[in-house]
């Protein structure tokens, strides 16, 4: 098992991402690169972000301050994940390039270009703003792996709100605990999803979670399976109706590097689930 089964040639190595980073660091082997990254974390992350091409509305003036474990990062910098993942591609003429493709067992494969994704994200971002969602608000995501979940995620970040995704296989109590902890007022969900070709309900669990988490005021429901589901006319709104009539252009919120982008909760197997905070710059790094 110690035999080398493949060794890249010089041309392959020369064009690799890690070789480019090593050249920027002024080292010629991986152990030295790792040692440098540990010894000089500020310079490493400054170099890494430049190598990745992370874009800023305003550049940071200090890479790191205050030290571990509670360091402040990219101080003075202003950015947004959406600027880097969507906006710049549309701006730079790559709108017709593939942003993502989606395959599932209940419909044909779906492909989104950057232009298509941008239009859908903007419509939803405008709908969120019209509903009163503002920077820093927590928005719950309890959805299956449908294409719309990507639109929802980026639209939340575009308006500067905080995405709080919860695994759609979790039950009502697990969802409610996370929504209450984050004081979520608006939740995205679906009528259901498909597993092994069969419809699986989701909305029922979301409804029960709303009974347990009194903070939830609005539930946006994606029609995925077409199954008949309970519908609270005072609280629920279909996704298609929620975005209907909204423009396909929206400004992306300018966020501080350390503004919260999403909160991902731990499993809760050893106690109450803990929300782990991910910032805009932290996700990009």
Short mmCIF file of C-alpha atoms in Angstrom, two decimals:
data_model
loop_
_atom_site.label_atom_id
_atom_site.label_comp_id
_atom_site.label_asym_id
_atom_site.label_seq_id
_atom_site.Cartn_x
_atom_site.Cartn_y
_atom_site.Cartn_z
CA UNK A 1 0.00 0.00 0.00
CA UNK A 2 3.03 2.27 0.14
CA UNK A 3 3.55 2.26 -3.63
CA UNK A 4 2.89 5.53 -5.42
CA UNK A 5 0.13 4.86 -7.96
CA UNK A 6 0.28 8.25 -9.67
CA UNK A 7 2.69 11.14 -9.65
CA UNK A 8 1.81 14.43 -11.40
CA UNK A 9 4.20 15.62 -14.05
CA UNK A 10 5.94 18.98 -13.92
CA UNK A 11 3.43 20.66 -16.24
CA UNK A 12 0.50 19.50 -14.12
CA UNK A 13 2.15 20.75 -10.94
CA UNK A 14 3.01 24.08 -12.49
CA UNK A 15 -0.64 24.78 -13.33
CA UNK A 16 -2.07 23.62 -9.98
CA UNK A 17 -3.77 25.93 -7.50
CA UNK A 18 -1.50 24.91 -4.65
CA UNK A 19 1.64 25.63 -6.70
CA UNK A 20 0.32 29.10 -7.40
CA UNK A 21 -0.18 29.68 -3.68
CA UNK A 22 3.28 28.28 -2.90
CA UNK A 23 4.80 30.71 -5.39
CA UNK A 24 3.01 33.61 -3.71
CA UNK A 25 4.32 32.41 -0.35
CA UNK A 26 7.85 31.98 -1.67
CA UNK A 27 8.12 28.29 -0.73
CA UNK A 28 8.72 25.22 -2.87
CA UNK A 29 7.13 22.35 -0.92
CA UNK A 30 3.97 21.62 1.03
CA UNK A 31 5.54 21.20 4.51
CA UNK A 32 7.05 24.68 4.22
CA UNK A 33 3.70 26.08 3.06
CA UNK A 34 1.96 24.57 6.07
CA UNK A 35 4.65 25.81 8.46
CA UNK A 36 4.33 29.32 7.02
CA UNK A 37 0.53 29.27 7.35
CA UNK A 38 0.84 28.44 11.05
CA UNK A 39 3.71 30.82 11.82
CA UNK A 40 2.24 33.86 10.08
CA UNK A 41 -1.54 33.49 9.95
CA UNK A 42 -2.15 37.11 9.01
CA UNK A 43 0.08 36.98 5.95
CA UNK A 44 -1.22 33.53 5.01
CA UNK A 45 -4.87 34.62 4.97
CA UNK A 46 -4.07 37.89 3.26
CA UNK A 47 -2.26 35.95 0.54
CA UNK A 48 -4.96 33.27 0.33
CA UNK A 49 -7.79 35.78 -0.15
CA UNK A 50 -5.85 37.62 -2.82
CA UNK A 51 -5.14 34.29 -4.54
CA UNK A 52 -8.84 33.37 -4.39
CA UNK A 53 -9.78 36.73 -5.87
CA UNK A 54 -12.22 37.65 -3.09
CA UNK A 55 -13.82 41.00 -3.93
CA UNK A 56 -14.54 43.85 -1.54
CA UNK A 57 -16.68 46.96 -1.66
CA UNK A 58 -14.05 48.42 0.64
CA UNK A 59 -10.75 46.62 1.28
CA UNK A 60 -9.75 45.64 4.80
CA UNK A 61 -6.86 47.50 6.40
CA UNK A 62 -5.87 44.84 8.95
CA UNK A 63 -6.00 41.10 8.36
CA UNK A 64 -6.24 40.00 11.97
CA UNK A 65 -6.32 41.54 15.44
CA UNK A 66 -6.73 40.47 19.08
CA UNK A 67 -5.34 36.97 18.56
CA UNK A 68 -6.83 33.54 19.15
CA UNK A 69 -9.33 32.29 20.10
CA UNK A 70 -11.41 35.43 19.58
CA UNK A 71 -9.60 37.12 16.72
CA UNK A 72 -11.16 39.85 14.62
CA UNK A 73 -10.65 39.30 10.90
CA UNK A 74 -10.35 41.53 7.83
CA UNK A 75 -10.96 44.69 9.82
CA UNK A 76 -12.47 47.56 7.87
CA UNK A 77 -13.40 45.33 4.94
CA UNK A 78 -16.88 45.39 3.43
CA UNK A 79 -18.15 42.63 1.18
CA UNK A 80 -21.01 40.18 0.61
CA UNK A 81 -21.03 36.52 -0.37
CA UNK A 82 -23.47 37.39 -3.17
CA UNK A 83 -21.03 39.94 -4.61
CA UNK A 84 -18.48 37.16 -4.95
CA UNK A 85 -20.71 34.24 -5.94
CA UNK A 86 -23.15 35.93 -8.35
CA UNK A 87 -22.79 39.67 -8.90
CA UNK A 88 -19.26 39.75 -10.24
CA UNK A 89 -19.94 36.97 -12.74
CA UNK A 90 -22.90 38.87 -14.18
CA UNK A 91 -20.93 42.13 -14.15
CA UNK A 92 -17.94 40.59 -15.92
CA UNK A 93 -19.92 39.07 -18.79
CA UNK A 94 -20.23 35.52 -17.50
CA UNK A 95 -23.99 35.69 -17.09
CA UNK A 96 -24.55 32.93 -19.65
CA UNK A 97 -22.13 30.58 -17.87
CA UNK A 98 -23.45 27.69 -15.78
CA UNK A 99 -23.91 28.61 -12.12
CA UNK A 100 -25.24 25.22 -10.99
CA UNK A 101 -27.18 22.21 -12.19
CA UNK A 102 -29.66 20.12 -10.22
CA UNK A 103 -30.68 16.50 -10.67
CA UNK A 104 -33.37 14.63 -8.78
CA UNK A 105 -35.66 11.65 -9.17
CA UNK A 106 -38.94 13.51 -9.72
CA UNK A 107 -38.17 15.85 -12.63
CA UNK A 108 -35.70 16.54 -15.40
CA UNK A 109 -32.31 18.05 -14.62
CA UNK A 110 -32.35 21.82 -14.10
CA UNK A 111 -29.57 24.21 -15.09
CA UNK A 112 -29.20 27.78 -13.84
CA UNK A 113 -26.93 30.30 -15.53
CA UNK A 114 -25.62 33.21 -13.49
CA UNK A 115 -28.12 35.51 -15.22
CA UNK A 116 -31.03 33.20 -14.37
CA UNK A 117 -29.87 32.75 -10.79
CA UNK A 118 -29.35 36.49 -10.39
CA UNK A 119 -32.86 37.30 -11.62
CA UNK A 120 -34.49 34.81 -9.26
CA UNK A 121 -32.37 35.90 -6.30
CA UNK A 122 -33.22 39.56 -6.95
CA UNK A 123 -36.96 38.85 -7.16
CA UNK A 124 -36.88 37.04 -3.84
CA UNK A 125 -34.63 39.68 -2.26
CA UNK A 126 -37.13 42.37 -3.24
CA UNK A 127 -39.96 40.26 -1.82
CA UNK A 128 -38.08 39.90 1.47
CA UNK A 129 -37.46 43.63 1.69
CA UNK A 130 -41.12 44.33 0.91
CA UNK A 131 -42.03 42.01 3.79
CA UNK A 132 -39.87 44.13 6.12
CA UNK A 133 -36.84 41.85 6.35
CA UNK A 134 -33.75 43.87 7.20
CA UNK A 135 -30.04 43.39 7.76
CA UNK A 136 -29.30 41.02 10.63
CA UNK A 137 -32.73 39.34 10.71
CA UNK A 138 -32.64 35.55 11.03
CA UNK A 139 -34.47 33.64 8.27
CA UNK A 140 -35.12 29.92 8.61
CA UNK A 141 -34.64 27.42 5.77
CA UNK A 142 -36.40 24.07 6.20
CA UNK A 143 -36.46 22.83 2.62
CA UNK A 144 -35.49 19.84 0.50
CA UNK A 145 -32.60 19.94 -1.95
CA UNK A 146 -34.58 21.71 -4.66
CA UNK A 147 -33.09 24.41 -6.93
CA UNK A 148 -35.07 27.04 -5.04
CA UNK A 149 -33.10 26.40 -1.87
CA UNK A 150 -30.06 27.98 -3.53
CA UNK A 151 -32.14 30.99 -4.58
CA UNK A 152 -33.46 31.32 -1.03
CA UNK A 153 -29.98 31.10 0.49
CA UNK A 154 -28.48 33.79 -1.73
CA UNK A 155 -31.52 36.08 -1.48
CA UNK A 156 -31.26 36.06 2.30
CA UNK A 157 -27.58 36.99 2.12
CA UNK A 158 -28.24 39.61 -0.57
CA UNK A 159 -30.42 41.65 1.79
CA UNK A 160 -27.92 41.23 4.64
CA UNK A 161 -30.14 38.88 6.63
CA UNK A 162 -28.89 35.70 8.29
CA UNK A 163 -29.59 32.29 6.76
CA UNK A 164 -30.42 29.58 9.29
CA UNK A 165 -30.63 26.23 7.48
CA UNK A 166 -32.11 23.21 9.23
CA UNK A 167 -31.98 19.67 7.84
CA UNK A 168 -35.39 18.87 6.35
CA UNK A 169 -35.28 15.42 7.94
CA UNK A 170 -35.42 16.90 11.45
CA UNK A 171 -38.73 16.80 13.28
CA UNK A 172 -40.83 19.67 14.57
CA UNK A 173 -39.23 19.93 18.01
CA UNK A 174 -35.69 20.09 16.62
CA UNK A 175 -36.75 22.77 14.13
CA UNK A 176 -38.60 24.77 16.78
CA UNK A 177 -35.66 24.83 19.19
CA UNK A 178 -33.41 26.30 16.51
CA UNK A 179 -35.98 28.82 15.31
CA UNK A 180 -36.69 30.02 18.86
CA UNK A 181 -33.00 30.34 19.67
CA UNK A 182 -32.43 32.53 16.59
CA UNK A 183 -35.75 34.41 17.00
CA UNK A 184 -36.75 33.55 13.43
CA UNK A 185 -39.85 35.37 12.22
CA UNK A 186 -39.89 34.09 8.63
CA UNK A 187 -39.43 30.46 7.60
CA UNK A 188 -39.02 28.94 4.15
CA UNK A 189 -40.32 25.40 3.75
CA UNK A 190 -41.94 23.10 1.19
CA UNK A 191 -45.07 21.02 0.87
CA UNK A 192 -42.77 18.01 0.76
CA UNK A 193 -39.90 16.31 -1.01
CA UNK A 194 -39.11 13.03 -2.72
CA UNK A 195 -37.13 10.14 -1.35
CA UNK A 196 -36.59 7.05 -3.48
CA UNK A 197 -39.27 8.33 -5.80
CA UNK A 198 -41.93 8.68 -3.12
CA UNK A 199 -43.30 11.96 -1.68
CA UNK A 200 -42.25 12.73 1.88
CA UNK A 201 -44.15 15.40 3.87
CA UNK A 202 -42.32 18.44 5.23
CA UNK A 203 -45.02 21.07 5.75
CA UNK A 204 -46.69 19.05 8.53
CA UNK A 205 -43.51 19.21 10.61
CA UNK A 206 -43.10 22.92 9.86
CA UNK A 207 -46.66 23.54 11.07
CA UNK A 208 -46.01 21.70 14.32
CA UNK A 209 -42.79 23.66 14.78
CA UNK A 210 -44.75 26.90 14.40
CA UNK A 211 -46.98 25.80 17.27
CA UNK A 212 -43.89 25.32 19.43
CA UNK A 213 -41.96 28.39 18.25
CA UNK A 214 -44.20 31.42 18.69
CA UNK A 215 -41.62 33.71 17.07
CA UNK A 216 -42.48 32.48 13.53
CA UNK A 217 -44.89 34.90 11.88
CA UNK A 218 -44.62 34.02 8.18
CA UNK A 219 -44.09 30.70 6.40
CA UNK A 220 -43.21 30.73 2.69
CA UNK A 221 -44.14 27.38 1.14
CA UNK A 222 -42.57 25.97 -2.03
CA UNK A 223 -44.79 23.71 -4.14
CA UNK A 224 -42.56 20.70 -4.68
CA UNK A 225 -44.71 17.57 -4.66
CA UNK A 226 -48.15 19.06 -5.23
CA UNK A 227 -49.53 17.14 -2.26
CA UNK A 228 -52.42 18.73 -0.39
CA UNK A 229 -51.10 20.29 2.83
CA UNK A 230 -52.65 22.32 5.67
CA UNK A 231 -52.48 26.04 4.90
CA UNK A 232 -52.86 28.87 7.40
CA UNK A 233 -54.11 31.84 5.35
CA UNK A 234 -52.95 34.31 8.01
CA UNK A 235 -49.42 32.93 8.20
CA UNK A 236 -48.60 30.91 5.09
CA UNK A 237 -47.88 32.13 1.57
CA UNK A 238 -46.94 30.12 -1.51
CA UNK A 239 -43.43 30.81 -2.78
CA UNK A 240 -44.69 31.70 -6.27
CA UNK A 241 -47.10 34.27 -4.84
CA UNK A 242 -44.45 35.64 -2.50
CA UNK A 243 -42.12 36.62 -5.38
CA UNK A 244 -44.82 37.49 -7.91
CA UNK A 245 -44.58 41.01 -9.33
CA UNK A 246 -41.18 41.81 -7.86
CA UNK A 247 -38.43 43.25 -10.04
CA UNK A 248 -35.47 41.24 -11.29
CA UNK A 249 -32.94 43.80 -10.08
CA UNK A 250 -31.95 44.45 -6.48
CA UNK A 251 -29.02 46.05 -4.73
CA UNK A 252 -26.76 43.77 -2.72
CA UNK A 253 -26.36 44.85 0.90
CA UNK A 254 -22.88 46.06 1.80
CA UNK A 255 -21.82 44.04 4.84
CA UNK A 256 -18.90 44.27 7.21
CA UNK A 257 -16.43 41.41 6.89
CA UNK A 258 -17.54 40.02 10.25
CA UNK A 259 -21.29 40.47 9.76
CA UNK A 260 -23.09 37.18 10.31
CA UNK A 261 -24.06 35.39 7.09
CA UNK A 262 -25.42 32.14 8.45
CA UNK A 263 -25.87 30.22 11.67
CA UNK A 264 -25.50 26.45 11.51
CA UNK A 265 -26.63 24.55 14.58
CA UNK A 266 -24.84 21.58 16.07
CA UNK A 267 -26.68 18.28 16.27
CA UNK A 268 -27.72 18.67 19.90
CA UNK A 269 -26.76 15.09 20.76
CA UNK A 270 -24.90 16.15 23.93
CA UNK A 271 -27.14 19.04 24.96
CA UNK A 272 -28.97 22.02 23.54
CA UNK A 273 -28.00 22.71 19.89
CA UNK A 274 -25.41 25.46 19.63
CA UNK A 275 -25.50 28.00 16.83
CA UNK A 276 -22.14 28.28 15.10
CA UNK A 277 -21.73 31.69 13.49
CA UNK A 278 -20.32 32.06 9.97
CA UNK A 279 -19.45 35.52 8.67
CA UNK A 280 -19.43 36.82 5.10
CA UNK A 281 -15.64 37.03 4.91
CA UNK A 282 -15.21 33.83 6.90
CA UNK A 283 -17.29 31.84 4.41
CA UNK A 284 -15.37 33.30 1.48
CA UNK A 285 -12.05 32.46 3.12
#
